[in-house]
Amino acid sequence: MPIATVNPATGETLKTFDAFGAEEIERRLARAATAFTLHRTTGFDRRAELLNRAADLLDQEQQDIARTMTTEMGKPIVAARAEAAKCAKAMRWYAENARQLLADEHPSAADVTDSGASWASVRYRPLGVVLAVMPWNFPLWQVVRFAAPALMAGNVGLLKHASNVPQTALYIEDLFRRAGFPDGCFQTLLVGSGAIEGILRDRRVAAATLTGSEPAGRSVAAVAGDEVKRTVLELGGSDPFVVMPSADIERAARTAVTARVQNNGQSCIAAKRFIVHSDVYDAFCERFTAGMRELTVGDPMRESTDVGPLASEQGRTDLEELVDDALRLGATVQCGAQRPEKQDKGWFYEPTVLTGVTDAMRIHREEAFGPVATVYRVSDLDEAVTLANDSPFGLSSNVWTRDDGEVERFVQDLEAGGVFINGMTASHPALPFGGVKRSGYGRELSGQGIREFCNVTTVWHGADPDDNR
């Protein structure tokens, strides 16, 4: 895949970039290793000062980077500005909280006396150079949610971004450079996927984090496992959105629309499978379908646009194939399931609602990465839990109920990294983010996220037999 900015709203190639050769990759690896020897010795105050400066620059440049993201991958400009603002917020959160999150831990003397120690502690130390393989769908946020905690922990980063968002990738490197981080602390690698293995196997790279497809995750995990290097993987998702009889149906249906089409439907944590109790199925389906029909599809640079194009022509083709397979096997279209008639350029697809989906259809098992929703009818809570878990993925989940007993049951039994009650899944700097099953392993964000790439060091101090203290 060429490294290029291709506007998905028009299909026009706007700018191309040459991939780095072996010599440039080596220069950047050497620079990263040197930067780590310096950055790891800086204190939290200095790191926080630099990260806050990056957040200030990002706020000042919000409109410009939003336009770049929209141009490269098609998200509505309103959402792009919100993404930039969220990144600045996360930077400031880690700048403020990293010291506490990584503070030394001190077991009580009574707990360690039988180990022969007079005292012991646990210290969090940085690992080194971390390779980040990132996707195009949230081209700024996916990177910052790795970079902010990694830099605050004293690590340095190498970014291999998706090949269709090169200008966003270069902006992030420049942002940290202008904020004052030491040379080489954060670098973008303009390389294709074929270069990842060699970079990850390099002795100077300590660990890797990847957000992307399951095949990409398997590939990186295999190489890292062979090299015995730590990884964090955030892969696909096919999140359930369960609606029970006690739910506020109006609010659930309204939120369901946003949960399905956020980021043009191209979000791992977007709700994709809507599992509705039979008592409220008709009411929910009617409202949800009406809301999907009312969305404005069009130019993502317009403030009024709700849904822009899919990021690539192949992405739209893949989505169409899933829908066509479902229709061939008996699914019913409530709305959409076609390209908009008014859009003769770009990779647009109408917001779509399918009912009558069965486990014989690919869309029941595979992630629909675009504005396509499947709605299921269930008769009780047990059937809802079973269907929600009937997926190879387990990233997050949404449950709508006002019954406390049902809430507890879903929290206990849903196989997911998150359970969001009466609201849609969203990531937040203070909350851990990640999944189970084929959605990956490890956690980003919160204290768990910043500790993922730390050497958790036990410090043991032997008792002195002559010490009478």
Short mmCIF file of C-alpha atoms in Angstrom, two decimals:
data_model
loop_
_atom_site.label_atom_id
_atom_site.label_comp_id
_atom_site.label_asym_id
_atom_site.label_seq_id
_atom_site.Cartn_x
_atom_site.Cartn_y
_atom_site.Cartn_z
CA MET A 1 0.00 0.00 0.00
CA PRO A 2 1.50 3.38 -0.98
CA ILE A 3 2.15 5.98 1.69
CA ALA A 4 -0.19 8.69 0.51
CA THR A 5 -2.95 11.11 1.41
CA VAL A 6 -5.99 10.10 -0.63
CA ASN A 7 -9.12 12.13 0.07
CA PRO A 8 -11.87 9.53 0.67
CA ALA A 9 -14.57 12.08 -0.12
CA THR A 10 -13.29 12.44 -3.69
CA GLY A 11 -10.87 9.57 -4.30
CA GLU A 12 -8.20 12.11 -5.24
CA THR A 13 -4.56 11.43 -4.33
CA LEU A 14 -3.31 14.66 -2.81
CA LYS A 15 0.22 13.84 -1.68
CA THR A 16 2.58 10.87 -1.76
CA PHE A 17 5.60 10.05 0.37
CA ASP A 18 8.65 7.87 -0.20
CA ALA A 19 9.10 5.09 2.33
CA PHE A 20 12.20 5.27 4.49
CA GLY A 21 15.10 3.14 3.39
CA ALA A 22 17.28 0.97 5.62
CA GLU A 23 19.74 3.78 6.34
CA GLU A 24 17.05 6.19 7.53
CA ILE A 25 15.42 3.50 9.67
CA GLU A 26 18.79 2.81 11.27
CA ARG A 27 19.37 6.49 11.94
CA ARG A 28 16.04 6.77 13.68
CA LEU A 29 16.54 3.64 15.75
CA ALA A 30 19.94 4.94 16.89
CA ARG A 31 18.43 8.33 17.68
CA ALA A 32 15.66 6.71 19.72
CA ALA A 33 18.12 4.64 21.74
CA THR A 34 20.21 7.72 22.49
CA ALA A 35 17.11 9.72 23.41
CA PHE A 36 16.08 7.08 25.93
CA THR A 37 19.36 7.38 27.84
CA LEU A 38 18.55 11.06 28.34
CA HIS A 39 14.78 11.06 28.70
CA ARG A 40 14.70 8.27 31.30
CA THR A 41 16.74 10.47 33.66
CA THR A 42 14.40 13.46 33.51
CA GLY A 43 11.99 13.97 36.39
CA PHE A 44 8.22 14.00 36.32
CA ASP A 45 8.12 17.78 36.59
CA ARG A 46 10.14 18.22 33.41
CA ARG A 47 8.18 15.59 31.49
CA ALA A 48 4.91 17.17 32.62
CA GLU A 49 6.12 20.60 31.52
CA LEU A 50 6.86 19.27 28.03
CA LEU A 51 3.62 17.31 27.73
CA ASN A 52 1.55 20.30 28.85
CA ARG A 53 3.33 22.39 26.24
CA ALA A 54 2.38 19.85 23.59
CA ALA A 55 -1.24 20.04 24.76
CA ASP A 56 -1.17 23.83 24.50
CA LEU A 57 0.18 23.65 20.94
CA LEU A 58 -2.45 21.09 20.01
CA ASP A 59 -5.22 23.34 21.32
CA GLN A 60 -3.85 26.25 19.31
CA GLU A 61 -3.66 24.15 16.14
CA GLN A 62 -6.90 22.24 16.64
CA GLN A 63 -8.62 23.44 13.48
CA ASP A 64 -5.61 22.77 11.24
CA ILE A 65 -4.98 19.22 12.46
CA ALA A 66 -8.72 18.52 12.35
CA ARG A 67 -8.80 19.45 8.68
CA THR A 68 -5.79 17.23 8.04
CA MET A 69 -7.48 14.24 9.70
CA THR A 70 -10.72 14.82 7.82
CA THR A 71 -8.87 15.14 4.53
CA GLU A 72 -6.91 11.94 5.10
CA MET A 73 -9.56 9.58 6.48
CA GLY A 74 -12.94 11.27 6.11
CA LYS A 75 -14.26 11.77 9.65
CA PRO A 76 -16.68 14.72 10.00
CA ILE A 77 -14.83 17.91 10.84
CA VAL A 78 -16.80 18.35 14.08
CA ALA A 79 -15.62 14.93 15.25
CA ALA A 80 -12.06 15.70 14.17
CA ARG A 81 -11.95 18.83 16.33
CA ALA A 82 -13.36 16.85 19.25
CA GLU A 83 -10.64 14.24 18.77
CA ALA A 84 -7.91 16.88 18.92
CA ALA A 85 -9.45 18.36 22.08
CA LYS A 86 -9.63 14.92 23.68
CA CYS A 87 -5.94 14.35 22.95
CA ALA A 88 -4.96 17.59 24.67
CA LYS A 89 -7.09 16.58 27.65
CA ALA A 90 -5.36 13.20 27.89
CA MET A 91 -1.92 14.83 27.74
CA ARG A 92 -2.79 17.11 30.62
CA TRP A 93 -4.28 14.24 32.62
CA TYR A 94 -1.09 12.20 32.39
CA ALA A 95 1.07 15.25 33.03
CA GLU A 96 -0.85 15.79 36.27
CA ASN A 97 -1.20 12.18 37.41
CA ALA A 98 1.85 10.22 36.20
CA ARG A 99 3.91 10.85 39.33
CA GLN A 100 1.19 9.39 41.54
CA LEU A 101 0.42 6.51 39.17
CA LEU A 102 4.08 5.46 39.15
CA ALA A 103 4.91 6.23 42.77
CA ASP A 104 7.02 3.69 44.62
CA GLU A 105 4.97 1.17 46.59
CA HIS A 106 6.08 0.19 50.10
CA PRO A 107 4.81 -3.03 51.63
CA SER A 108 4.57 -2.82 55.39
CA ALA A 109 7.53 -4.09 57.41
CA ALA A 110 5.31 -6.73 58.95
CA ASP A 111 4.49 -8.13 55.50
CA VAL A 112 8.14 -8.57 54.43
CA THR A 113 9.87 -9.44 57.70
CA ASP A 114 9.70 -13.17 57.01
CA SER A 115 11.54 -12.58 53.72
CA GLY A 116 14.58 -11.46 55.65
CA ALA A 117 14.14 -7.83 54.61
CA SER A 118 14.24 -4.78 56.79
CA TRP A 119 12.23 -3.02 54.11
CA ALA A 120 11.16 -3.49 50.51
CA SER A 121 9.57 -1.44 47.77
CA VAL A 122 8.22 -1.72 44.25
CA ARG A 123 9.47 0.76 41.68
CA TYR A 124 8.22 1.45 38.14
CA ARG A 125 11.03 2.08 35.69
CA PRO A 126 10.76 2.74 31.93
CA LEU A 127 11.44 -0.11 29.50
CA GLY A 128 12.99 1.85 26.64
CA VAL A 129 12.04 2.28 22.99
CA VAL A 130 8.42 1.29 22.31
CA LEU A 131 7.19 0.67 18.75
CA ALA A 132 3.59 1.76 18.14
CA VAL A 133 1.73 0.36 15.14
CA MET A 134 -1.37 2.50 14.82
CA PRO A 135 -4.53 2.61 12.65
CA TRP A 136 -6.11 5.38 10.61
CA ASN A 137 -9.56 5.57 12.20
CA PHE A 138 -8.60 7.83 15.12
CA PRO A 139 -5.27 8.96 13.71
CA LEU A 140 -4.45 11.38 16.52
CA TRP A 141 -6.17 9.82 19.53
CA GLN A 142 -4.86 6.29 19.01
CA VAL A 143 -1.30 7.65 19.03
CA VAL A 144 -1.67 10.07 21.92
CA ARG A 145 -3.27 7.52 24.23
CA PHE A 146 -0.05 5.51 23.83
CA ALA A 147 2.41 8.38 23.61
CA ALA A 148 1.28 10.46 26.59
CA PRO A 149 1.69 7.70 29.21
CA ALA A 150 4.78 6.25 27.54
CA LEU A 151 6.62 9.58 27.50
CA MET A 152 5.57 10.42 31.05
CA ALA A 153 6.92 7.03 32.20
CA GLY A 154 10.31 7.86 30.65
CA ASN A 155 9.99 5.72 27.53
CA VAL A 156 10.50 6.93 23.97
CA GLY A 157 8.31 6.14 20.98
CA LEU A 158 8.59 5.03 17.37
CA LEU A 159 5.36 5.40 15.40
CA LYS A 160 4.52 3.25 12.40
CA HIS A 161 1.21 4.82 11.44
CA ALA A 162 -1.28 3.65 8.83
CA SER A 163 -0.09 4.44 5.32
CA ASN A 164 -3.15 6.56 4.47
CA VAL A 165 -2.58 9.16 7.23
CA PRO A 166 1.06 10.21 6.70
CA GLN A 167 0.52 13.92 7.24
CA THR A 168 -1.15 13.31 10.60
CA ALA A 169 1.72 11.00 11.54
CA LEU A 170 4.34 13.60 10.67
CA TYR A 171 2.40 16.27 12.56
CA ILE A 172 2.54 14.23 15.77
CA GLU A 173 6.32 13.89 15.58
CA ASP A 174 6.65 17.61 14.92
CA LEU A 175 4.27 18.44 17.77
CA PHE A 176 6.42 16.69 20.37
CA ARG A 177 9.58 18.15 18.87
CA ARG A 178 8.22 21.70 19.07
CA ALA A 179 7.05 21.07 22.62
CA GLY A 180 10.68 20.56 23.57
CA PHE A 181 11.06 16.82 24.03
CA PRO A 182 14.67 15.70 23.48
CA ASP A 183 15.62 14.86 19.90
CA GLY A 184 14.48 11.34 19.09
CA CYS A 185 11.97 10.99 21.94
CA PHE A 186 9.12 10.51 19.50
CA GLN A 187 9.67 9.72 15.82
CA THR A 188 7.42 8.77 12.93
CA LEU A 189 8.61 5.99 10.65
CA LEU A 190 7.29 6.30 7.10
CA VAL A 191 7.49 2.61 6.29
CA GLY A 192 5.22 -0.08 4.94
CA SER A 193 3.97 -3.02 6.96
CA GLY A 194 6.77 -5.18 5.59
CA ALA A 195 9.33 -3.23 7.62
CA ILE A 196 7.65 -3.84 10.98
CA GLU A 197 9.20 -7.22 11.69
CA GLY A 198 12.77 -6.03 11.25
CA ILE A 199 12.18 -2.99 13.44
CA LEU A 200 10.50 -5.02 16.17
CA ARG A 201 13.33 -7.57 16.15
CA ASP A 202 15.95 -4.84 16.60
CA ARG A 203 17.59 -5.17 20.03
CA ARG A 204 17.04 -1.46 20.71
CA VAL A 205 13.25 -1.87 20.60
CA ALA A 206 11.97 -3.05 23.96
CA ALA A 207 8.23 -3.51 23.36
CA ALA A 208 5.36 -2.86 20.99
CA THR A 209 1.77 -1.72 21.06
CA LEU A 210 -0.67 -2.23 18.21
CA THR A 211 -4.19 -1.10 17.53
CA GLY A 212 -5.62 -2.61 14.37
CA SER A 213 -6.93 -5.74 12.75
CA GLU A 214 -6.74 -9.24 14.16
CA PRO A 215 -4.31 -10.43 11.43
CA ALA A 216 -2.00 -7.49 12.13
CA GLY A 217 -2.15 -8.23 15.84
CA ARG A 218 -1.32 -11.88 15.31
CA SER A 219 1.67 -10.98 13.18
CA VAL A 220 3.13 -8.49 15.66
CA ALA A 221 2.44 -10.77 18.62
CA ALA A 222 4.18 -13.67 16.90
CA VAL A 223 7.33 -11.67 16.23
CA ALA A 224 7.34 -10.12 19.70
CA GLY A 225 6.80 -13.52 21.26
CA ASP A 226 9.72 -14.94 19.33
CA GLU A 227 11.86 -12.06 20.62
CA VAL A 228 10.33 -12.25 24.13
CA LYS A 229 9.18 -8.63 24.02
CA ARG A 230 6.12 -7.22 25.71
CA THR A 231 3.09 -6.24 23.64
CA VAL A 232 -0.29 -4.59 24.11
CA LEU A 233 -2.90 -5.39 21.46
CA GLU A 234 -6.20 -3.61 20.89
CA LEU A 235 -7.86 -5.37 17.98
CA GLY A 236 -11.35 -5.54 16.53
CA GLY A 237 -14.70 -5.35 18.22
CA SER A 238 -18.31 -6.24 17.53
CA ASP A 239 -19.81 -4.69 20.62
CA PRO A 240 -23.32 -5.64 21.76
CA PHE A 241 -25.87 -2.98 22.68
CA VAL A 242 -28.49 -4.69 24.83
CA VAL A 243 -31.89 -3.10 25.46
CA MET A 244 -34.14 -4.53 28.19
CA PRO A 245 -37.83 -3.70 28.92
CA SER A 246 -37.12 -1.26 31.77
CA ALA A 247 -34.86 0.92 29.59
CA ASP A 248 -35.64 4.47 28.52
CA ILE A 249 -36.36 3.46 24.93
CA GLU A 250 -36.30 6.97 23.48
CA ARG A 251 -32.87 7.70 24.94
CA ALA A 252 -31.56 4.23 24.14
CA ALA A 253 -32.56 4.51 20.48
CA ARG A 254 -31.15 8.03 20.17
CA THR A 255 -27.85 6.95 21.73
CA ALA A 256 -27.78 3.82 19.60
CA VAL A 257 -27.62 5.92 16.44
CA THR A 258 -24.59 7.82 17.69
CA ALA A 259 -23.00 4.64 19.03
CA ARG A 260 -23.27 2.97 15.62
CA VAL A 261 -22.22 5.78 13.28
CA GLN A 262 -19.55 7.53 15.35
CA ASN A 263 -16.48 8.06 13.17
CA ASN A 264 -18.56 7.03 10.13
CA GLY A 265 -19.11 3.67 11.82
CA GLN A 266 -15.38 2.94 11.73
CA SER A 267 -14.66 2.48 15.41
CA CYS A 268 -13.65 -0.69 17.22
CA ILE A 269 -15.83 0.33 20.18
CA ALA A 270 -18.83 1.36 18.11
CA ALA A 271 -21.94 -0.62 19.02
CA LYS A 272 -22.59 -3.00 16.13
CA ARG A 273 -25.00 -5.69 17.34
CA PHE A 274 -28.25 -4.40 18.85
CA ILE A 275 -29.86 -7.05 21.04
CA VAL A 276 -33.38 -6.05 22.04
CA HIS A 277 -35.91 -7.72 24.33
CA SER A 278 -39.07 -8.72 22.47
CA ASP A 279 -41.25 -6.57 24.76
CA VAL A 280 -39.62 -3.38 23.43
CA TYR A 281 -38.22 -4.63 20.11
CA ASP A 282 -40.75 -2.95 17.82
CA ALA A 283 -40.60 0.39 19.64
CA PHE A 284 -36.82 0.45 19.69
CA CYS A 285 -36.39 -0.73 16.10
CA GLU A 286 -38.82 1.89 14.79
CA ARG A 287 -37.06 4.75 16.58
CA PHE A 288 -33.56 3.49 15.82
CA THR A 289 -34.27 3.02 12.11
CA ALA A 290 -35.88 6.47 11.90
CA GLY A 291 -32.81 8.01 13.51
CA MET A 292 -30.47 6.26 11.08
CA ARG A 293 -32.55 7.45 8.10
CA GLU A 294 -32.40 11.06 9.27
CA LEU A 295 -28.60 11.26 9.30
CA THR A 296 -26.92 13.59 6.84
CA VAL A 297 -24.38 11.83 4.65
CA GLY A 298 -21.99 14.04 2.71
CA ASP A 299 -18.92 16.23 2.61
CA PRO A 300 -17.08 15.68 5.92
CA MET A 301 -15.79 19.26 5.86
CA ARG A 302 -19.34 20.58 6.29
CA GLU A 303 -20.39 21.32 9.86
CA SER A 304 -23.82 19.77 9.25
CA THR A 305 -22.54 16.37 8.08
CA ASP A 306 -23.24 13.41 10.36
CA VAL A 307 -21.61 10.65 8.31
CA GLY A 308 -18.72 11.08 5.91
CA PRO A 309 -17.14 8.54 3.55
CA LEU A 310 -15.45 5.33 4.51
CA ALA A 311 -11.70 5.75 4.66
CA SER A 312 -10.89 3.61 1.64
CA GLU A 313 -12.49 2.06 -1.39
CA GLN A 314 -11.52 -1.39 -0.14
CA GLY A 315 -13.20 -0.65 3.18
CA ARG A 316 -16.46 0.10 1.43
CA THR A 317 -16.16 -3.02 -0.73
CA ASP A 318 -15.60 -5.17 2.35
CA LEU A 319 -18.67 -3.67 4.01
CA GLU A 320 -20.82 -4.17 0.93
CA GLU A 321 -19.79 -7.81 0.76
CA LEU A 322 -20.89 -8.38 4.36
CA VAL A 323 -24.27 -6.77 3.69
CA ASP A 324 -24.77 -8.62 0.39
CA ASP A 325 -23.99 -11.93 2.09
CA ALA A 326 -26.57 -11.22 4.79
CA LEU A 327 -29.24 -10.25 2.27
CA ARG A 328 -28.56 -13.34 0.17
CA LEU A 329 -29.14 -15.47 3.26
CA GLY A 330 -32.42 -13.80 4.21
CA ALA A 331 -31.71 -10.65 6.23
CA THR A 332 -34.16 -7.76 5.87
CA VAL A 333 -33.17 -4.17 5.10
CA GLN A 334 -34.88 -1.59 7.29
CA CYS A 335 -32.93 1.27 5.72
CA GLY A 336 -29.80 1.88 3.66
CA ALA A 337 -27.75 -1.00 2.24
CA GLN A 338 -26.60 1.01 -0.75
CA ARG A 339 -24.39 3.83 -1.92
CA PRO A 340 -25.99 7.29 -1.75
CA GLU A 341 -27.37 8.30 -5.14
CA LYS A 342 -26.21 11.91 -4.75
CA GLN A 343 -22.57 10.97 -4.08
CA ASP A 344 -20.92 10.10 -7.38
CA LYS A 345 -17.41 10.48 -5.97
CA GLY A 346 -15.76 9.14 -2.87
CA TRP A 347 -16.44 6.06 -0.77
CA PHE A 348 -19.79 6.81 0.83
CA TYR A 349 -22.28 4.25 2.16
CA GLU A 350 -25.74 4.87 3.58
CA PRO A 351 -26.44 4.23 7.28
CA THR A 352 -27.95 0.76 7.28
CA VAL A 353 -30.14 -1.32 9.61
CA LEU A 354 -30.51 -5.06 9.07
CA THR A 355 -32.91 -7.39 10.88
CA GLY A 356 -33.41 -11.13 10.62
CA VAL A 357 -29.70 -11.79 10.95
CA THR A 358 -28.71 -15.40 11.71
CA ASP A 359 -25.50 -17.14 12.68
CA ALA A 360 -25.17 -18.43 9.11
CA MET A 361 -24.32 -14.91 7.94
CA ARG A 362 -20.79 -13.52 7.92
CA ILE A 363 -21.92 -10.28 9.54
CA HIS A 364 -22.95 -12.25 12.63
CA ARG A 365 -19.31 -13.21 13.23
CA GLU A 366 -17.27 -10.56 11.45
CA GLU A 367 -16.81 -6.91 12.37
CA ALA A 368 -18.78 -4.50 10.18
CA PHE A 369 -16.45 -1.51 9.93
CA GLY A 370 -18.87 1.10 8.67
CA PRO A 371 -22.38 2.48 9.39
CA VAL A 372 -24.19 -0.88 9.35
CA ALA A 373 -26.21 -2.13 12.34
CA THR A 374 -27.71 -5.56 12.97
CA VAL A 375 -30.75 -5.78 15.27
CA TYR A 376 -31.69 -9.01 17.05
CA ARG A 377 -34.80 -9.96 19.02
CA VAL A 378 -34.41 -11.93 22.29
CA SER A 379 -37.01 -13.24 24.73
CA ASP A 380 -35.22 -12.90 28.07
CA LEU A 381 -32.05 -11.93 29.91
CA ASP A 382 -30.40 -15.33 29.50
CA GLU A 383 -30.82 -15.22 25.73
CA ALA A 384 -29.49 -11.66 25.66
CA VAL A 385 -26.32 -12.65 27.54
CA THR A 386 -25.78 -15.72 25.35
CA LEU A 387 -26.18 -13.76 22.13
CA ALA A 388 -24.01 -10.88 23.35
CA ASN A 389 -21.21 -13.34 24.10
CA ASP A 390 -21.67 -15.19 20.81
CA SER A 391 -18.80 -13.34 19.16
CA PRO A 392 -15.07 -13.93 18.77
CA PHE A 393 -14.56 -10.37 20.02
CA GLY A 394 -14.86 -8.91 23.50
CA LEU A 395 -13.86 -5.26 23.45
CA SER A 396 -16.74 -3.45 25.17
CA SER A 397 -20.50 -3.66 25.64
CA ASN A 398 -23.53 -1.46 26.30
CA VAL A 399 -26.53 -2.39 28.45
CA TRP A 400 -29.76 -0.44 28.83
CA THR A 401 -31.82 -1.35 31.88
CA ARG A 402 -33.05 0.23 35.11
CA ASP A 403 -33.18 -3.10 36.92
CA ASP A 404 -30.30 -3.41 39.41
CA GLY A 405 -30.42 -7.18 39.31
CA GLU A 406 -30.06 -7.19 35.55
CA VAL A 407 -27.16 -4.75 35.77
CA GLU A 408 -25.29 -7.07 38.13
CA ARG A 409 -25.96 -10.07 35.90
CA PHE A 410 -24.62 -8.33 32.79
CA VAL A 411 -21.54 -7.02 34.60
CA GLN A 412 -20.79 -10.52 35.86
CA ASP A 413 -21.46 -12.44 32.67
CA LEU A 414 -20.66 -10.30 29.64
CA GLU A 415 -17.32 -11.26 28.08
CA ALA A 416 -15.90 -7.82 27.40
CA GLY A 417 -13.29 -5.36 28.60
CA GLY A 418 -15.99 -2.85 29.49
CA VAL A 419 -19.66 -2.77 30.41
CA PHE A 420 -21.35 0.61 29.93
CA ILE A 421 -24.74 0.91 31.61
CA ASN A 422 -27.32 3.28 30.07
CA GLY A 423 -24.74 5.00 27.90
CA MET A 424 -22.44 4.35 24.96
CA THR A 425 -18.88 3.10 25.21
CA ALA A 426 -16.24 5.81 25.25
CA SER A 427 -12.58 5.92 26.22
CA HIS A 428 -11.35 8.25 28.97
CA PRO A 429 -7.81 8.88 30.27
CA ALA A 430 -8.73 7.80 33.81
CA LEU A 431 -10.33 4.48 32.81
CA PRO A 432 -8.53 1.37 31.53
CA PHE A 433 -9.28 0.45 27.94
CA GLY A 434 -8.86 -2.91 26.23
CA GLY A 435 -10.55 -6.19 25.49
CA VAL A 436 -10.63 -9.97 25.85
CA LYS A 437 -10.87 -12.88 23.44
CA ARG A 438 -9.83 -11.82 19.94
CA SER A 439 -10.12 -8.15 20.82
CA GLY A 440 -6.62 -8.38 22.26
CA TYR A 441 -4.90 -8.11 25.61
CA GLY A 442 -3.28 -5.55 27.85
CA ARG A 443 -4.72 -2.16 28.71
CA GLU A 444 -4.30 1.40 27.57
CA LEU A 445 -5.07 4.55 29.55
CA SER A 446 -5.39 4.97 33.34
CA GLY A 447 -2.78 3.63 35.74
CA GLN A 448 -2.89 0.23 34.07
CA GLY A 449 -1.96 1.81 30.75
CA ILE A 450 1.07 3.74 31.97
CA ARG A 451 2.41 0.67 33.79
CA GLU A 452 2.17 -1.61 30.74
CA PHE A 453 5.57 -0.43 29.51
CA CYS A 454 7.34 -0.23 32.82
CA ASN A 455 9.83 -2.56 34.44
CA VAL A 456 8.10 -3.39 37.72
CA THR A 457 11.17 -3.65 39.96
CA THR A 458 11.27 -5.25 43.39
CA VAL A 459 13.74 -3.50 45.71
CA TRP A 460 14.72 -5.64 48.73
CA HIS A 461 16.93 -4.47 51.58
CA GLY A 462 18.33 -7.12 53.91
CA ALA A 463 18.05 -6.76 57.66
CA ASP A 464 21.22 -5.78 59.49
CA PRO A 465 21.65 -8.06 62.54
CA ASP A 466 23.52 -5.25 64.31
CA ASP A 467 20.80 -2.70 63.62
CA ASN A 468 18.83 -2.20 66.84
CA ARG A 469 16.33 0.21 65.32
#
